[in-house]
GROMACS .gro file of N, CA and C in nm:
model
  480
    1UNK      N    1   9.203   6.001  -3.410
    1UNK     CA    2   9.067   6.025  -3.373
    1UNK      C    3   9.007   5.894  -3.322
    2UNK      N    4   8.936   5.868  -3.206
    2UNK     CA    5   8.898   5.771  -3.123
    2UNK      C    6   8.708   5.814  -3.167
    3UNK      N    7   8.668   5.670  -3.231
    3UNK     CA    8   8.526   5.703  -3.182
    3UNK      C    9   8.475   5.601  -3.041
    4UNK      N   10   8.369   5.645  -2.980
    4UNK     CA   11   8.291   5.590  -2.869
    4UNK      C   12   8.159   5.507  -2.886
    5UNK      N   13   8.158   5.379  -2.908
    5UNK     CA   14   7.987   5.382  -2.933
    5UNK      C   15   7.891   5.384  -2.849
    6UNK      N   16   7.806   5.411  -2.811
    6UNK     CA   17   7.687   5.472  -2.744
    6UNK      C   18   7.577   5.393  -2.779
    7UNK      N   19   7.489   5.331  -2.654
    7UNK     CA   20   7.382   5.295  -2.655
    7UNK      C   21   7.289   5.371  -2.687
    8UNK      N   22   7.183   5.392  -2.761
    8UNK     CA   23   7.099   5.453  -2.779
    8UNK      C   24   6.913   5.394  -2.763
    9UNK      N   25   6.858   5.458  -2.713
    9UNK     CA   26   6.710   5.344  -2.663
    9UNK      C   27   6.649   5.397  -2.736
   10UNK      N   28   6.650   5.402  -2.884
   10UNK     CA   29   6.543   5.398  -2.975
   10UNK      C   30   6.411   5.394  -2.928
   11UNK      N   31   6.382   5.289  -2.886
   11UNK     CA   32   6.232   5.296  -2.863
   11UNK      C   33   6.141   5.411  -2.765
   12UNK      N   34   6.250   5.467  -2.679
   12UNK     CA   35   6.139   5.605  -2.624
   12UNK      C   36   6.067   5.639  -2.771
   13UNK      N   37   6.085   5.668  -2.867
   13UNK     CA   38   6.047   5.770  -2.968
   13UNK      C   39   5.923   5.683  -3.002
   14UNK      N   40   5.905   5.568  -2.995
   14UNK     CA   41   5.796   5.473  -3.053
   14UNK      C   42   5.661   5.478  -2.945
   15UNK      N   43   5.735   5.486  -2.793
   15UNK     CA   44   5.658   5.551  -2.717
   15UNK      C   45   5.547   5.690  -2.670
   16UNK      N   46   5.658   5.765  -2.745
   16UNK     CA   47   5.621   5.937  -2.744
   16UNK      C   48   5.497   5.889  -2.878
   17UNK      N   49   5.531   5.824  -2.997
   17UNK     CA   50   5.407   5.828  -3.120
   17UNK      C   51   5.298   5.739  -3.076
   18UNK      N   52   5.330   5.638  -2.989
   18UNK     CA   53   5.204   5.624  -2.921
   18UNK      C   54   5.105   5.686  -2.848
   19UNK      N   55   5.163   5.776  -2.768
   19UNK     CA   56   5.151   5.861  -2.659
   19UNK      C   57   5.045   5.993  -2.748
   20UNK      N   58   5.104   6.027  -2.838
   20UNK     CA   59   5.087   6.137  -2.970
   20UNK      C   60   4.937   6.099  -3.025
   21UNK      N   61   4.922   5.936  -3.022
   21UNK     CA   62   4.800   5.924  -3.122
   21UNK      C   63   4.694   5.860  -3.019
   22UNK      N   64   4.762   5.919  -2.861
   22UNK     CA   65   4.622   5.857  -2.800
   22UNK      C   66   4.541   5.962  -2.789
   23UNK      N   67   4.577   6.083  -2.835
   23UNK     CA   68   4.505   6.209  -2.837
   23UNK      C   69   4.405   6.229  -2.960
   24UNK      N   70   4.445   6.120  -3.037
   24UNK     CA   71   4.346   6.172  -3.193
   24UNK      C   72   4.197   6.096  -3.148
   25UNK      N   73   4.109   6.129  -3.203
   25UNK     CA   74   3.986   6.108  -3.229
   25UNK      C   75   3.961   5.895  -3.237
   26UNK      N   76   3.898   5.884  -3.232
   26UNK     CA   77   3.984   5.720  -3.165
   26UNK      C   78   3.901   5.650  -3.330
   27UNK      N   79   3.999   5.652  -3.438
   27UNK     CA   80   3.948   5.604  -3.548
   27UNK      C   81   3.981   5.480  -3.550
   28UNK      N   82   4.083   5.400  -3.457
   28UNK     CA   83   4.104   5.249  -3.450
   28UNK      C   84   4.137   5.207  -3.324
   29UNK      N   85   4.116   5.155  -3.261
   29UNK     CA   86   4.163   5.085  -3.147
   29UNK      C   87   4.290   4.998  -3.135
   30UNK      N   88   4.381   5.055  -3.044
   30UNK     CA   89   4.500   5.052  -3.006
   30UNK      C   90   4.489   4.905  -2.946
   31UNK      N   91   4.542   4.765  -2.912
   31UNK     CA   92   4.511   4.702  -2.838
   31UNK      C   93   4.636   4.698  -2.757
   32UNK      N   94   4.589   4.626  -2.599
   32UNK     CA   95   4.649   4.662  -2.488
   32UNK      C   96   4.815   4.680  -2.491
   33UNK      N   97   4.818   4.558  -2.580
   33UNK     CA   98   5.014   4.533  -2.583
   33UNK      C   99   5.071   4.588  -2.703
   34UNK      N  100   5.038   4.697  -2.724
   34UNK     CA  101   5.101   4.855  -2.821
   34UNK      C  102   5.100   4.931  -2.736
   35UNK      N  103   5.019   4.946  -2.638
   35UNK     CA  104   5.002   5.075  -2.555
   35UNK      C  105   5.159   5.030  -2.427
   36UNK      N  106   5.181   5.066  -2.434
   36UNK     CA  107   5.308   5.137  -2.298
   36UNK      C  108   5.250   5.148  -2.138
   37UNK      N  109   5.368   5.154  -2.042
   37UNK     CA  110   5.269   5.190  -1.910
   37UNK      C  111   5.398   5.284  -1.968
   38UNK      N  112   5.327   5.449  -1.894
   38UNK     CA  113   5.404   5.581  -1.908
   38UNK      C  114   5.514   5.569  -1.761
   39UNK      N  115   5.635   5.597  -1.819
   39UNK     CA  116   5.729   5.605  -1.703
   39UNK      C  117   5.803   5.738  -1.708
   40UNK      N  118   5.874   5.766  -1.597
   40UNK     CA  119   5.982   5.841  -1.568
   40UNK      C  120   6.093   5.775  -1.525
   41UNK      N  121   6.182   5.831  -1.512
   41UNK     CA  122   6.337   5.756  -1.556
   41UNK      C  123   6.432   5.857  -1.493
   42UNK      N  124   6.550   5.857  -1.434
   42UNK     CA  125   6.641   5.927  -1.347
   42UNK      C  126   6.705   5.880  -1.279
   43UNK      N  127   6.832   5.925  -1.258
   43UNK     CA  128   6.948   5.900  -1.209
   43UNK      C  129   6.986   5.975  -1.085
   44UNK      N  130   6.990   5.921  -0.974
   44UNK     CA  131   6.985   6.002  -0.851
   44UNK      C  132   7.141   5.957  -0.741
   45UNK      N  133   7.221   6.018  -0.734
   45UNK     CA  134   7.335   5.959  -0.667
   45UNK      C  135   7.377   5.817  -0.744
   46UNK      N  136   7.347   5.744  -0.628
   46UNK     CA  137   7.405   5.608  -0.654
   46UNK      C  138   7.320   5.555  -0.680
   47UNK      N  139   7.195   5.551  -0.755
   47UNK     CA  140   7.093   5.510  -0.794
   47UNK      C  141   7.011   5.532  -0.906
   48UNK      N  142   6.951   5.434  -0.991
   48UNK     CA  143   6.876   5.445  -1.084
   48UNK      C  144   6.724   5.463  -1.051
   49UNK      N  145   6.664   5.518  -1.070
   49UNK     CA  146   6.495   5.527  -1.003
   49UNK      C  147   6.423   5.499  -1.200
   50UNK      N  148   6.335   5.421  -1.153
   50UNK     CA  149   6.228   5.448  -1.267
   50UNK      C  150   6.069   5.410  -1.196
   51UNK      N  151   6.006   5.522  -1.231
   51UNK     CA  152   5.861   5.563  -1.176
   51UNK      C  153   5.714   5.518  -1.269
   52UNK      N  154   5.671   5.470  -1.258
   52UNK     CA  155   5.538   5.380  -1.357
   52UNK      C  156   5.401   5.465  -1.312
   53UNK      N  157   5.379   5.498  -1.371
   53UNK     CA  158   5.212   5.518  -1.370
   53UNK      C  159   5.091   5.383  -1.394
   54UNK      N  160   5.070   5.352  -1.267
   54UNK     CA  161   4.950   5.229  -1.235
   54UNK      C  162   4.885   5.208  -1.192
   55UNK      N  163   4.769   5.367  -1.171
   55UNK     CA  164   4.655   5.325  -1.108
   55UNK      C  165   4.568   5.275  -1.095
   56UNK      N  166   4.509   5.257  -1.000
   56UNK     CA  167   4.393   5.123  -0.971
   56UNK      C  168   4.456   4.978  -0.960
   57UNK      N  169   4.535   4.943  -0.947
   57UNK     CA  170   4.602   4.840  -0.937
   57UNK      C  171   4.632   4.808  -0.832
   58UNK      N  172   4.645   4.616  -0.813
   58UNK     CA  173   4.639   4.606  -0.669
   58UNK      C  174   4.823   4.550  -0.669
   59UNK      N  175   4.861   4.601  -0.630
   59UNK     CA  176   5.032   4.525  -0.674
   59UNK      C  177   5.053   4.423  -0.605
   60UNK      N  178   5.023   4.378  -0.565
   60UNK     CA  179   5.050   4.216  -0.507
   60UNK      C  180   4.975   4.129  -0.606
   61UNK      N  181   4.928   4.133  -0.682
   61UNK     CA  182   4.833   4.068  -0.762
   61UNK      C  183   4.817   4.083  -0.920
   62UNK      N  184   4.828   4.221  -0.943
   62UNK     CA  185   4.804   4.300  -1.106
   62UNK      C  186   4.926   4.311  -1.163
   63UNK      N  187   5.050   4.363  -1.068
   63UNK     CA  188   5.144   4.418  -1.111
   63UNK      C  189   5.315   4.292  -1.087
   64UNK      N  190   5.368   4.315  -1.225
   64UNK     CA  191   5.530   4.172  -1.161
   64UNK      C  192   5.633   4.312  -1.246
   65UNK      N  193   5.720   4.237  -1.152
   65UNK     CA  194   5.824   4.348  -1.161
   65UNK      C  195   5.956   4.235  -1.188
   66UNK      N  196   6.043   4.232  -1.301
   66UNK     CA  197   6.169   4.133  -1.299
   66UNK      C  198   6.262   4.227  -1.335
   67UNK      N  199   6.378   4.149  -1.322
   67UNK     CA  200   6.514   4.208  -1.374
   67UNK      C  201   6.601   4.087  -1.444
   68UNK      N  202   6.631   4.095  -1.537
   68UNK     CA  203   6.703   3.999  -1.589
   68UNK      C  204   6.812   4.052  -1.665
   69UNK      N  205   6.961   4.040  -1.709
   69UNK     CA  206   7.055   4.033  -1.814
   69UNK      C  207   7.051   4.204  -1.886
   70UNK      N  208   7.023   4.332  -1.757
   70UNK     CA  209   7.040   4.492  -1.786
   70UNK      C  210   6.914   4.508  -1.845
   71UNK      N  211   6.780   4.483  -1.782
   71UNK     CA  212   6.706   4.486  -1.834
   71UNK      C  213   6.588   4.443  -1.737
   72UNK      N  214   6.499   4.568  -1.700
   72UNK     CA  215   6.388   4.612  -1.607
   72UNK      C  216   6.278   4.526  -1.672
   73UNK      N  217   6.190   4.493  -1.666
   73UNK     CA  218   6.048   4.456  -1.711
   73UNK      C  219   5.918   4.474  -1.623
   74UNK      N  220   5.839   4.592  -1.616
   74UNK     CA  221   5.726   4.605  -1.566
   74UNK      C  222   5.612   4.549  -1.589
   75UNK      N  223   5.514   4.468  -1.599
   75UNK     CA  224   5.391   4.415  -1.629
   75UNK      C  225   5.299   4.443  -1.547
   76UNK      N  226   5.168   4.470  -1.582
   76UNK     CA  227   5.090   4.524  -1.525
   76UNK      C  228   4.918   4.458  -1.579
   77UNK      N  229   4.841   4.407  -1.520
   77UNK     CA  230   4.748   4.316  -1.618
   77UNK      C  231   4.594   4.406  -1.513
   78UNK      N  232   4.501   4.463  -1.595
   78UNK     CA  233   4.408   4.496  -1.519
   78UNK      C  234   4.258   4.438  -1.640
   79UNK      N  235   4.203   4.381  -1.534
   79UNK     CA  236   4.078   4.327  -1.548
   79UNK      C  237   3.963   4.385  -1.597
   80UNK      N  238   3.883   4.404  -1.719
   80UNK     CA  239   3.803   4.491  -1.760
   80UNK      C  240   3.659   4.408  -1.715
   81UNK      N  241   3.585   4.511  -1.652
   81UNK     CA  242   3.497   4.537  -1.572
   81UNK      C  243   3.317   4.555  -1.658
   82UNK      N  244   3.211   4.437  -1.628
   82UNK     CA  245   3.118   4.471  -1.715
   82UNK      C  246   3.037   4.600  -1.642
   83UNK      N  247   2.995   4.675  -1.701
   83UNK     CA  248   2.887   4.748  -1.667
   83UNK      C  249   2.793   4.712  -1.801
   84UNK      N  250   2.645   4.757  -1.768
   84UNK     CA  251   2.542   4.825  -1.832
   84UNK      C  252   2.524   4.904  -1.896
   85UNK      N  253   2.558   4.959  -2.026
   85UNK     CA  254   2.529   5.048  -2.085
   85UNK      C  255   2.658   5.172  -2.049
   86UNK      N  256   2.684   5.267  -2.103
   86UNK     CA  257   2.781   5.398  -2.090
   86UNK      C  258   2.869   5.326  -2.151
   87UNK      N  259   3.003   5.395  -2.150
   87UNK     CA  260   3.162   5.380  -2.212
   87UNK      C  261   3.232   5.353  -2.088
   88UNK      N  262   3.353   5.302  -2.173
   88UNK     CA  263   3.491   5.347  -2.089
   88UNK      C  264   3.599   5.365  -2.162
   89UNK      N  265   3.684   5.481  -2.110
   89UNK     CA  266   3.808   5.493  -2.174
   89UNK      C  267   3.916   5.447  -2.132
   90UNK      N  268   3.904   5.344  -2.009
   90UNK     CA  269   4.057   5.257  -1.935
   90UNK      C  270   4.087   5.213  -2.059
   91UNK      N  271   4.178   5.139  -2.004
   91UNK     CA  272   4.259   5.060  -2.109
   91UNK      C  273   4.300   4.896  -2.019
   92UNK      N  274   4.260   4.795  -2.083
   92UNK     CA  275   4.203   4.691  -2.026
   92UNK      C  276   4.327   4.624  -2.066
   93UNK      N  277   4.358   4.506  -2.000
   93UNK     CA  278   4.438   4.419  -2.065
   93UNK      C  279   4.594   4.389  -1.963
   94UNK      N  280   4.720   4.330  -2.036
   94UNK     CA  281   4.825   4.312  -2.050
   94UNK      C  282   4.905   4.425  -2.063
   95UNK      N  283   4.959   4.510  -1.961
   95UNK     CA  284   5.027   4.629  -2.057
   95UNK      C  285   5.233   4.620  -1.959
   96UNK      N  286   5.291   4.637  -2.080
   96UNK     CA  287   5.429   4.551  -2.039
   96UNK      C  288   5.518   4.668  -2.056
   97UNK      N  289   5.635   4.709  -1.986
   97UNK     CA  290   5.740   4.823  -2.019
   97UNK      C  291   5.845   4.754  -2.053
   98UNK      N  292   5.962   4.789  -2.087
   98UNK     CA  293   6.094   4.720  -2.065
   98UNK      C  294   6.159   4.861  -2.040
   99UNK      N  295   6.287   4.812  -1.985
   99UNK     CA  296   6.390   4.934  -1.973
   99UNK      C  297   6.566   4.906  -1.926
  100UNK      N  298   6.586   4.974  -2.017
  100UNK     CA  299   6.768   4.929  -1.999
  100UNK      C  300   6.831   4.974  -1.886
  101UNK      N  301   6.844   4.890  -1.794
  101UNK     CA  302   6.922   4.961  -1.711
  101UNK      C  303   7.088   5.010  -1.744
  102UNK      N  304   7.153   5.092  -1.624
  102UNK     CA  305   7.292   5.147  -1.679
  102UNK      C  306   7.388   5.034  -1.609
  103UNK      N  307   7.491   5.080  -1.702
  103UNK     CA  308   7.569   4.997  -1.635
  103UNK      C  309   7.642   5.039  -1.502
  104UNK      N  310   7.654   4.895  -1.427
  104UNK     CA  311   7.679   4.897  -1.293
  104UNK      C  312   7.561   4.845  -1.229
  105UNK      N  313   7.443   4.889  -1.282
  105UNK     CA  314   7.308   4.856  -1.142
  105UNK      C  315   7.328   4.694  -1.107
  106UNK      N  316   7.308   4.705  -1.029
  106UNK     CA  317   7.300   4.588  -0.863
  106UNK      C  318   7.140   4.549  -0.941
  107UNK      N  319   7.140   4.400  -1.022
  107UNK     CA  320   7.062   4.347  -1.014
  107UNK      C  321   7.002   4.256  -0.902
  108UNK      N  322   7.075   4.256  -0.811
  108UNK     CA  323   7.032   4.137  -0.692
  108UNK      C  324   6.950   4.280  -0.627
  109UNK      N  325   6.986   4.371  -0.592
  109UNK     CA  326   6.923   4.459  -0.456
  109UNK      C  327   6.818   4.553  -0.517
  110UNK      N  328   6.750   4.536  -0.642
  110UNK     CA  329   6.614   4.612  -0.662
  110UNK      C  330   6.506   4.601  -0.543
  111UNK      N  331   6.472   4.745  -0.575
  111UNK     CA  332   6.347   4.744  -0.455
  111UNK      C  333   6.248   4.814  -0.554
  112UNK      N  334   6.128   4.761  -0.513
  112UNK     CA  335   6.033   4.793  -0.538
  112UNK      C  336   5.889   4.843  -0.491
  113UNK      N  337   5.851   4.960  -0.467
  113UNK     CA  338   5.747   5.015  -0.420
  113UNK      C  339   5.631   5.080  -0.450
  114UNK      N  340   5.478   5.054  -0.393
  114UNK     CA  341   5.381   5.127  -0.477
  114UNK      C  342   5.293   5.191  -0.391
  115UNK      N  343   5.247   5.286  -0.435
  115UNK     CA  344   5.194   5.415  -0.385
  115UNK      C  345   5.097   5.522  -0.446
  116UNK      N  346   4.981   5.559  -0.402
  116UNK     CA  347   4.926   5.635  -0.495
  116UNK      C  348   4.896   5.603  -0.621
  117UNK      N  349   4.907   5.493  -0.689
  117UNK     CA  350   4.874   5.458  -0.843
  117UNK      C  351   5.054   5.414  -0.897
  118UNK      N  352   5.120   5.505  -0.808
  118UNK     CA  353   5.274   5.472  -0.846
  118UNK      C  354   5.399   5.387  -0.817
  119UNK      N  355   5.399   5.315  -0.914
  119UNK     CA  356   5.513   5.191  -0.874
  119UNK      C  357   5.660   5.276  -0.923
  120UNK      N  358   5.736   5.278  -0.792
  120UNK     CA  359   5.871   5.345  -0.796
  120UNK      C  360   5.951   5.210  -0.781
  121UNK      N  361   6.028   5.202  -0.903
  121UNK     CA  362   6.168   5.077  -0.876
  121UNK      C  363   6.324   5.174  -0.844
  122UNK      N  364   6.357   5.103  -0.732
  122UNK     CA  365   6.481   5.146  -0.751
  122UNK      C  366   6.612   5.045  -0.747
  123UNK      N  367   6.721   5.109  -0.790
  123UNK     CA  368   6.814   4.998  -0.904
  123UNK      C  369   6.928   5.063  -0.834
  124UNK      N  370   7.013   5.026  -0.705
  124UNK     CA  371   7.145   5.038  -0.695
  124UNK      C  372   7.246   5.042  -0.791
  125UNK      N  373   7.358   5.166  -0.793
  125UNK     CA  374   7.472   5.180  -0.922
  125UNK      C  375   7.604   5.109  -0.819
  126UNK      N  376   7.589   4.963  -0.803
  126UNK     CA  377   7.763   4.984  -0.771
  126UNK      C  378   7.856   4.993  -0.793
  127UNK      N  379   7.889   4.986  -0.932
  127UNK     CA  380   8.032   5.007  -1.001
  127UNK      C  381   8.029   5.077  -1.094
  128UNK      N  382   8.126   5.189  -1.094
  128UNK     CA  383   8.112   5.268  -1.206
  128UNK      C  384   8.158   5.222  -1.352
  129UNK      N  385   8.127   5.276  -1.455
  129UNK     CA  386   8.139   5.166  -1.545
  129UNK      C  387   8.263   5.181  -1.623
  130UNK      N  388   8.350   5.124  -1.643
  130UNK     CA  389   8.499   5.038  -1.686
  130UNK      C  390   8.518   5.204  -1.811
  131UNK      N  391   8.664   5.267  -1.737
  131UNK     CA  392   8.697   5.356  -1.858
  131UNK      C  393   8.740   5.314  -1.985
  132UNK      N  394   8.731   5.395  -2.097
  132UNK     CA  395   8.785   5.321  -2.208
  132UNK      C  396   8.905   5.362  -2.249
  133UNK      N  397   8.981   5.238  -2.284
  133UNK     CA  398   9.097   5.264  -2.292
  133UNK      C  399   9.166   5.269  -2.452
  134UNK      N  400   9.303   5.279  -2.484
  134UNK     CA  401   9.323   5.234  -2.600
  134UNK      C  402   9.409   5.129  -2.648
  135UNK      N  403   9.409   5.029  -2.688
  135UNK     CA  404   9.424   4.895  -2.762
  135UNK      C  405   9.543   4.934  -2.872
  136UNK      N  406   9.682   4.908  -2.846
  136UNK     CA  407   9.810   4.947  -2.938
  136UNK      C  408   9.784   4.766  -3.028
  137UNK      N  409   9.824   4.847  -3.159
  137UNK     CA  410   9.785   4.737  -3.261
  137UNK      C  411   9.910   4.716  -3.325
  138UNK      N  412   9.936   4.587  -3.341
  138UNK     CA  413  10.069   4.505  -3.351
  138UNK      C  414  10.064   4.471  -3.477
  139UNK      N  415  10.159   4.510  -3.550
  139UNK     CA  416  10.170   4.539  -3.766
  139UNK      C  417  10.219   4.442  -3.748
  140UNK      N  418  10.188   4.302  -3.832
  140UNK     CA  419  10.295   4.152  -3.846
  140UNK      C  420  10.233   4.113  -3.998
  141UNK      N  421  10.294   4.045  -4.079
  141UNK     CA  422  10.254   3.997  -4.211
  141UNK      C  423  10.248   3.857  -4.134
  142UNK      N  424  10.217   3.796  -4.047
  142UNK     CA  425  10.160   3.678  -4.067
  142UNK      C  426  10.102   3.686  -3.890
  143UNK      N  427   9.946   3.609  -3.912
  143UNK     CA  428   9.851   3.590  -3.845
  143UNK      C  429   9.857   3.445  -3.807
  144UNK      N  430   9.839   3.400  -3.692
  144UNK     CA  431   9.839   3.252  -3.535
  144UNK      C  432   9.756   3.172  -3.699
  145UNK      N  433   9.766   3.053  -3.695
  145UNK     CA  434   9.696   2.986  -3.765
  145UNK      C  435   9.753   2.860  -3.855
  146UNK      N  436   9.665   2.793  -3.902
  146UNK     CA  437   9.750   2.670  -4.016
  146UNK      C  438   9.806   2.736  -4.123
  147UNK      N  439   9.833   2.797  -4.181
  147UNK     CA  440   9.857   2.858  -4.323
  147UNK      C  441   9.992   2.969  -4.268
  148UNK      N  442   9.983   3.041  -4.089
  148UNK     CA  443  10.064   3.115  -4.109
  148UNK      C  444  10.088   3.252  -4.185
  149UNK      N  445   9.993   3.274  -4.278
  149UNK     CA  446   9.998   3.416  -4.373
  149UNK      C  447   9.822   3.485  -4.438
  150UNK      N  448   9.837   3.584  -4.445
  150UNK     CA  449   9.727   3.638  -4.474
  150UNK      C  450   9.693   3.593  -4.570
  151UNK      N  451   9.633   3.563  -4.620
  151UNK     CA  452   9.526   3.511  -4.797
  151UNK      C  453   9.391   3.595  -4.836
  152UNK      N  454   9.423   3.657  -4.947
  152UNK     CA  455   9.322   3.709  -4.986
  152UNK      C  456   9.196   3.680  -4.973
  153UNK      N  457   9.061   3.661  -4.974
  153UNK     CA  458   8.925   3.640  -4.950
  153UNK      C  459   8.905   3.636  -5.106
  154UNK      N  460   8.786   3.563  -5.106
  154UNK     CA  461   8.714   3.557  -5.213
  154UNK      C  462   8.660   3.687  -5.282
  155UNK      N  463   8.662   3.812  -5.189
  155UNK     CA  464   8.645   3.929  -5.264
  155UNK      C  465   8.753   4.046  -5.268
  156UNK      N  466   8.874   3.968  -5.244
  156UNK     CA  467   9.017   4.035  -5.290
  156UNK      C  468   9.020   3.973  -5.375
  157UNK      N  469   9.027   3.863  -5.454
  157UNK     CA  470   9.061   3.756  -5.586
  157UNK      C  471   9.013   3.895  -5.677
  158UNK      N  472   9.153   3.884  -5.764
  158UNK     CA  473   9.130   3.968  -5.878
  158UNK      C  474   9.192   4.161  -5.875
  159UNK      N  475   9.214   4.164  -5.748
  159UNK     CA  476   9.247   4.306  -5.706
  159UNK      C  477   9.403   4.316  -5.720
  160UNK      N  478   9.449   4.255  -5.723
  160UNK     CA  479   9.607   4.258  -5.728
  160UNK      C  480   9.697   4.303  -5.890
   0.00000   0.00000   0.00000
């Protein structure tokens, strides 16, 4: 039996309970860098797409987009605005995404585009990613080293 390990991005779910309690009755204030920018995410041919929700934003200016070491970073900084009297329900501030890219994406050839409130990145797949194989394991009573032979550990002492 072969197991596989699998990346898993935990943090959508931390997202969705954010997302969950911007609907309650506003008994505390969230500040900017808890809150998320809301994305979409998809895999299209040879390409990774991820879609940001950022309206009002001027993207040459509000919005930086990096890629570093499988790993997207959206930032988005919008300026809160005085008025006179009334409310507002924007959300002011610093607000930052991250996102794993898959393996293979072409970190040199991201493109990036904005439109309508919406910043679309897209992330070239050029190599598909390395099959897994299996590793034949070689039985020897003695291991490369000064000593030449296996030695118990400090928490084998006593098991014999």
């Amino acid at each position: 039996m072969m197991t596989t390990l699998q990346h898993r991005d935990n943090r959508r779910q931390f997202v969705d309970l954010f997302d969950w309690a911007e609907g309650l009755p506003n008994l505390f204030t969230m500040p900017a860098a808890m809150r998320g920018v809301r994305i979409e995410e998809f895999a299209d041919d040879d390409k990774y797409v991820v879609r940001a929700e950022l309206p009002g934003l001027d993207p040459a200016k509000d919005i930086k987009v990096e890629v570093a070491n499988g790993m997207l970073t959206i930032s988005a900084t919008r300026q809160q605005e005085e008025h006179d009297g009334g409310r507002s329900e924007f959300h002011y501030g610093t607000l930052t995404r991250r996102v794993l890219l898959p393996d293979g994406a072409d970190e040199q050839a991201v493109v990036a585009k904005y439109a309508a409130g919406i910043l679309e990145v897209t992330v070239p797949i050029s190599a598909k990613p390395a099959e897994a194989r299996t590793i034949t394991i070689e039985h020897t009573d003695r291991l490369p080293g000064p000593a030449g032979r296996i030695r118990p550990g400090p928490h084998l002492e006593g098991t014999r």
